[in-house]
CSV table of N, CA and C in Angstrom, one decimal:
chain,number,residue,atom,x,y,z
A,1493,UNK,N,12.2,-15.8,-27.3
A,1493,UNK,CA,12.4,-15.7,-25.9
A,1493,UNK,C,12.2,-14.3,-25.4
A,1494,UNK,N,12.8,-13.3,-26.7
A,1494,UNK,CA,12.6,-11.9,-25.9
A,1494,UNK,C,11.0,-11.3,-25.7
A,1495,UNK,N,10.3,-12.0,-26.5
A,1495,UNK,CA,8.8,-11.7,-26.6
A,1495,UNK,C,8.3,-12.1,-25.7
A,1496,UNK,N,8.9,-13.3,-24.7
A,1496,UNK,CA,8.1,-13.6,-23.6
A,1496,UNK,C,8.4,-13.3,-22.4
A,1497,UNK,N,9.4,-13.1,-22.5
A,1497,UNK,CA,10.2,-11.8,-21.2
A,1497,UNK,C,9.2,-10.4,-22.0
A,1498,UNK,N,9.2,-9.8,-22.4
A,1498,UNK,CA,8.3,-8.5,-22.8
A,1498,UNK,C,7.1,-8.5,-22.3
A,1499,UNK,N,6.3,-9.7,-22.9
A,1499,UNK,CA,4.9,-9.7,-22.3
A,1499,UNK,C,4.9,-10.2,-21.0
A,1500,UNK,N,5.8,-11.0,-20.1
A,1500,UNK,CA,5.7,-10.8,-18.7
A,1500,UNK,C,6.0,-9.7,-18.3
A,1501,UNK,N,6.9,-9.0,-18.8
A,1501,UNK,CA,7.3,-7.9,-18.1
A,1501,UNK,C,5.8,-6.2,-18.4
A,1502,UNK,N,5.6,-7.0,-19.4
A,1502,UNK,CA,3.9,-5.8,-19.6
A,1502,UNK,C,3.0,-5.9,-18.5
A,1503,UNK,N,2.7,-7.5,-18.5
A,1503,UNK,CA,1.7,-8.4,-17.5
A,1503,UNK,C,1.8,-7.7,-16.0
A,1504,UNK,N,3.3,-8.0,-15.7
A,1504,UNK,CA,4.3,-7.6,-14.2
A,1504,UNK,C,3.5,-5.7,-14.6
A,1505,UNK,N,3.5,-5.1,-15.1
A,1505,UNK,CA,3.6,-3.4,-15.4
A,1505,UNK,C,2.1,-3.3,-14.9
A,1506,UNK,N,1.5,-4.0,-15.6
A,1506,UNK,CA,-0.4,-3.9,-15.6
A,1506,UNK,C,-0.7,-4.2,-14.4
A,1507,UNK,N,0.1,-5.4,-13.7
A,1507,UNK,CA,-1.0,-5.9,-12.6
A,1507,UNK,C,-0.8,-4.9,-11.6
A,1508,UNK,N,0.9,-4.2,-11.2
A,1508,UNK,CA,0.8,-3.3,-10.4
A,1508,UNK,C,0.5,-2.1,-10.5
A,1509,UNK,N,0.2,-1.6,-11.8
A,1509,UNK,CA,-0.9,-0.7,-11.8
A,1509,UNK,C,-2.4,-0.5,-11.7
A,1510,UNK,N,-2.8,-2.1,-11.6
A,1510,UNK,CA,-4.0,-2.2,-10.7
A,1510,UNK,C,-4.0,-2.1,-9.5
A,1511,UNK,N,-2.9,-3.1,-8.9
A,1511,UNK,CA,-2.7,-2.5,-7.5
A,1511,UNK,C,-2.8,-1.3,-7.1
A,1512,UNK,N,-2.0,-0.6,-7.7
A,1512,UNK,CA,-1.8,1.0,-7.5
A,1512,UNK,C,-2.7,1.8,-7.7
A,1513,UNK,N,-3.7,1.9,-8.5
A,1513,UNK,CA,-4.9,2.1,-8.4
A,1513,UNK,C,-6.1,1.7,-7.2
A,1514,UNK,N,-5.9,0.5,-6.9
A,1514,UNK,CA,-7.1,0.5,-5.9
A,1514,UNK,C,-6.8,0.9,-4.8
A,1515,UNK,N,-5.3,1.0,-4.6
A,1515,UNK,CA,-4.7,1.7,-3.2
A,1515,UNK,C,-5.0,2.7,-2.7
A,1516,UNK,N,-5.0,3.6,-4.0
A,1516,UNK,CA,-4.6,4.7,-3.6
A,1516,UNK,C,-5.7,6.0,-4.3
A,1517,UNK,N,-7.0,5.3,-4.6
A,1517,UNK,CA,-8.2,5.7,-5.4
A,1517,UNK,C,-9.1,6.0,-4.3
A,1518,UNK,N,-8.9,6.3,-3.0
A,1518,UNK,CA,-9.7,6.1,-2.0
A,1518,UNK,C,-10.2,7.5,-1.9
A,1519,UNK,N,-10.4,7.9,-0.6
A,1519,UNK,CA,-11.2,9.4,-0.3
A,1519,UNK,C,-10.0,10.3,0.0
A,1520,UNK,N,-9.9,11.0,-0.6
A,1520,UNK,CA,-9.0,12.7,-0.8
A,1520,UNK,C,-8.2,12.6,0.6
A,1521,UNK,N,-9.4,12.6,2.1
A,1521,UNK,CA,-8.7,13.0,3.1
A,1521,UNK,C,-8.9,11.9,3.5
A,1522,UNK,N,-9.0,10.9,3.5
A,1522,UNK,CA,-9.3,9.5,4.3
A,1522,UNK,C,-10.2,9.4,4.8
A,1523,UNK,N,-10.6,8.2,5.7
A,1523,UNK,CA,-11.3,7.9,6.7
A,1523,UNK,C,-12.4,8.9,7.2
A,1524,UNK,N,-14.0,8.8,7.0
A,1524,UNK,CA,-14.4,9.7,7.5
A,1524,UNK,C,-14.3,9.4,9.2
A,1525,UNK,N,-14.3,10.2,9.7
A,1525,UNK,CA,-14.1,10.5,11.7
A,1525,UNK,C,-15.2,9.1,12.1
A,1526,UNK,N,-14.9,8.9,13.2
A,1526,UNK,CA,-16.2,7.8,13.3
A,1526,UNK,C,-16.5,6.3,12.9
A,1527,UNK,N,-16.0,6.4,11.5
A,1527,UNK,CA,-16.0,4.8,10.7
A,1527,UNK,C,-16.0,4.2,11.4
A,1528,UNK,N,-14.9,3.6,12.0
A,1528,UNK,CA,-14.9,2.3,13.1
A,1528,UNK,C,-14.5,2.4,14.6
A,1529,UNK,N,-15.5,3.6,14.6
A,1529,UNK,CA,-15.6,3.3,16.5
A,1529,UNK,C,-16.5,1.9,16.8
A,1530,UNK,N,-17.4,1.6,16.2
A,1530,UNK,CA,-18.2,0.8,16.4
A,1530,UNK,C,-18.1,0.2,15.6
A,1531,UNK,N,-18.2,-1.3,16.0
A,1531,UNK,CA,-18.5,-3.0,15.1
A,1531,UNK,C,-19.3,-3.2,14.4
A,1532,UNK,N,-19.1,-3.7,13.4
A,1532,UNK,CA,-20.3,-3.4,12.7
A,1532,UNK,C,-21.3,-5.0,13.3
A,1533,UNK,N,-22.1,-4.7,12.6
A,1533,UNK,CA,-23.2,-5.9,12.5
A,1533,UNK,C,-22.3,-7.2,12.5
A,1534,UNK,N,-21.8,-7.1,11.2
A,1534,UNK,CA,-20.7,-9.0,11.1
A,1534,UNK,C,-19.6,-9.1,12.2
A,1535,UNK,N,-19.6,-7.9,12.7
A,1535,UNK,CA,-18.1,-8.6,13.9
A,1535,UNK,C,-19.0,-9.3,14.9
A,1536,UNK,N,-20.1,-8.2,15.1
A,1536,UNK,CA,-20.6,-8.8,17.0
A,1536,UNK,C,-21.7,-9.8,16.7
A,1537,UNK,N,-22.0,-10.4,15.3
A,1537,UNK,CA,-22.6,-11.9,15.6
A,1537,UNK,C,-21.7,-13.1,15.4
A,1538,UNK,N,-20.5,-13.0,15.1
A,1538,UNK,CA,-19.5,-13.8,14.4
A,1538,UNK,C,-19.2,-14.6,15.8
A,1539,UNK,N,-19.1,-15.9,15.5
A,1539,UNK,CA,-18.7,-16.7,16.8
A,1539,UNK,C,-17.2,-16.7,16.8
A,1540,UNK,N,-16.6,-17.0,18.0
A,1540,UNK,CA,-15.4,-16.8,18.0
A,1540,UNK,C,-14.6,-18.2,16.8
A,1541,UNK,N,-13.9,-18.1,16.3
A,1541,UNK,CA,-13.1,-19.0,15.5
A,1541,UNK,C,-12.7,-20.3,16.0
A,1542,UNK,N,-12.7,-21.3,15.9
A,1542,UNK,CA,-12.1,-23.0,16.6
A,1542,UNK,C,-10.8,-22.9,16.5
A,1543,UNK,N,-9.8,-23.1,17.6
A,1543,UNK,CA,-8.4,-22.6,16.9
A,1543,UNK,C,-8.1,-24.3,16.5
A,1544,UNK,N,-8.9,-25.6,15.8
A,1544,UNK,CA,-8.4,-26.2,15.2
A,1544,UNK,C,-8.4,-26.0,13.6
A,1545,UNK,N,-9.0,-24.9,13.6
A,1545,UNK,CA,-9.1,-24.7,11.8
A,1545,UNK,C,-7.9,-24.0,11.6
């Protein structure tokens, strides 16, 4: 039983250190200036959503 509480608890350790990783692996100062003033291509042909879905 203690071995499988251990290896969840490894599993639990690893996955949020992937998390933690892709969070926080980004660009030194962030966001370059400008990124998303403008829509890209996929927003302004996207039809608006059905709100039965």
């Amino acid at each position: 039983m203690l071995v499988i509480l251990l290896e969840a608890l490894a599993a639990l350790v690893i996955l949020l250190l992937i998390v933690w990783w892709t969070m926080f692996a980004g660009r030194k100062k962030g966001e370059l200036p400008g990124q998303h003033d403008t829509p890209s291509a996929d927003d302004r042909d996207t039809p608006p959503r059905d709100a039965h879905d």
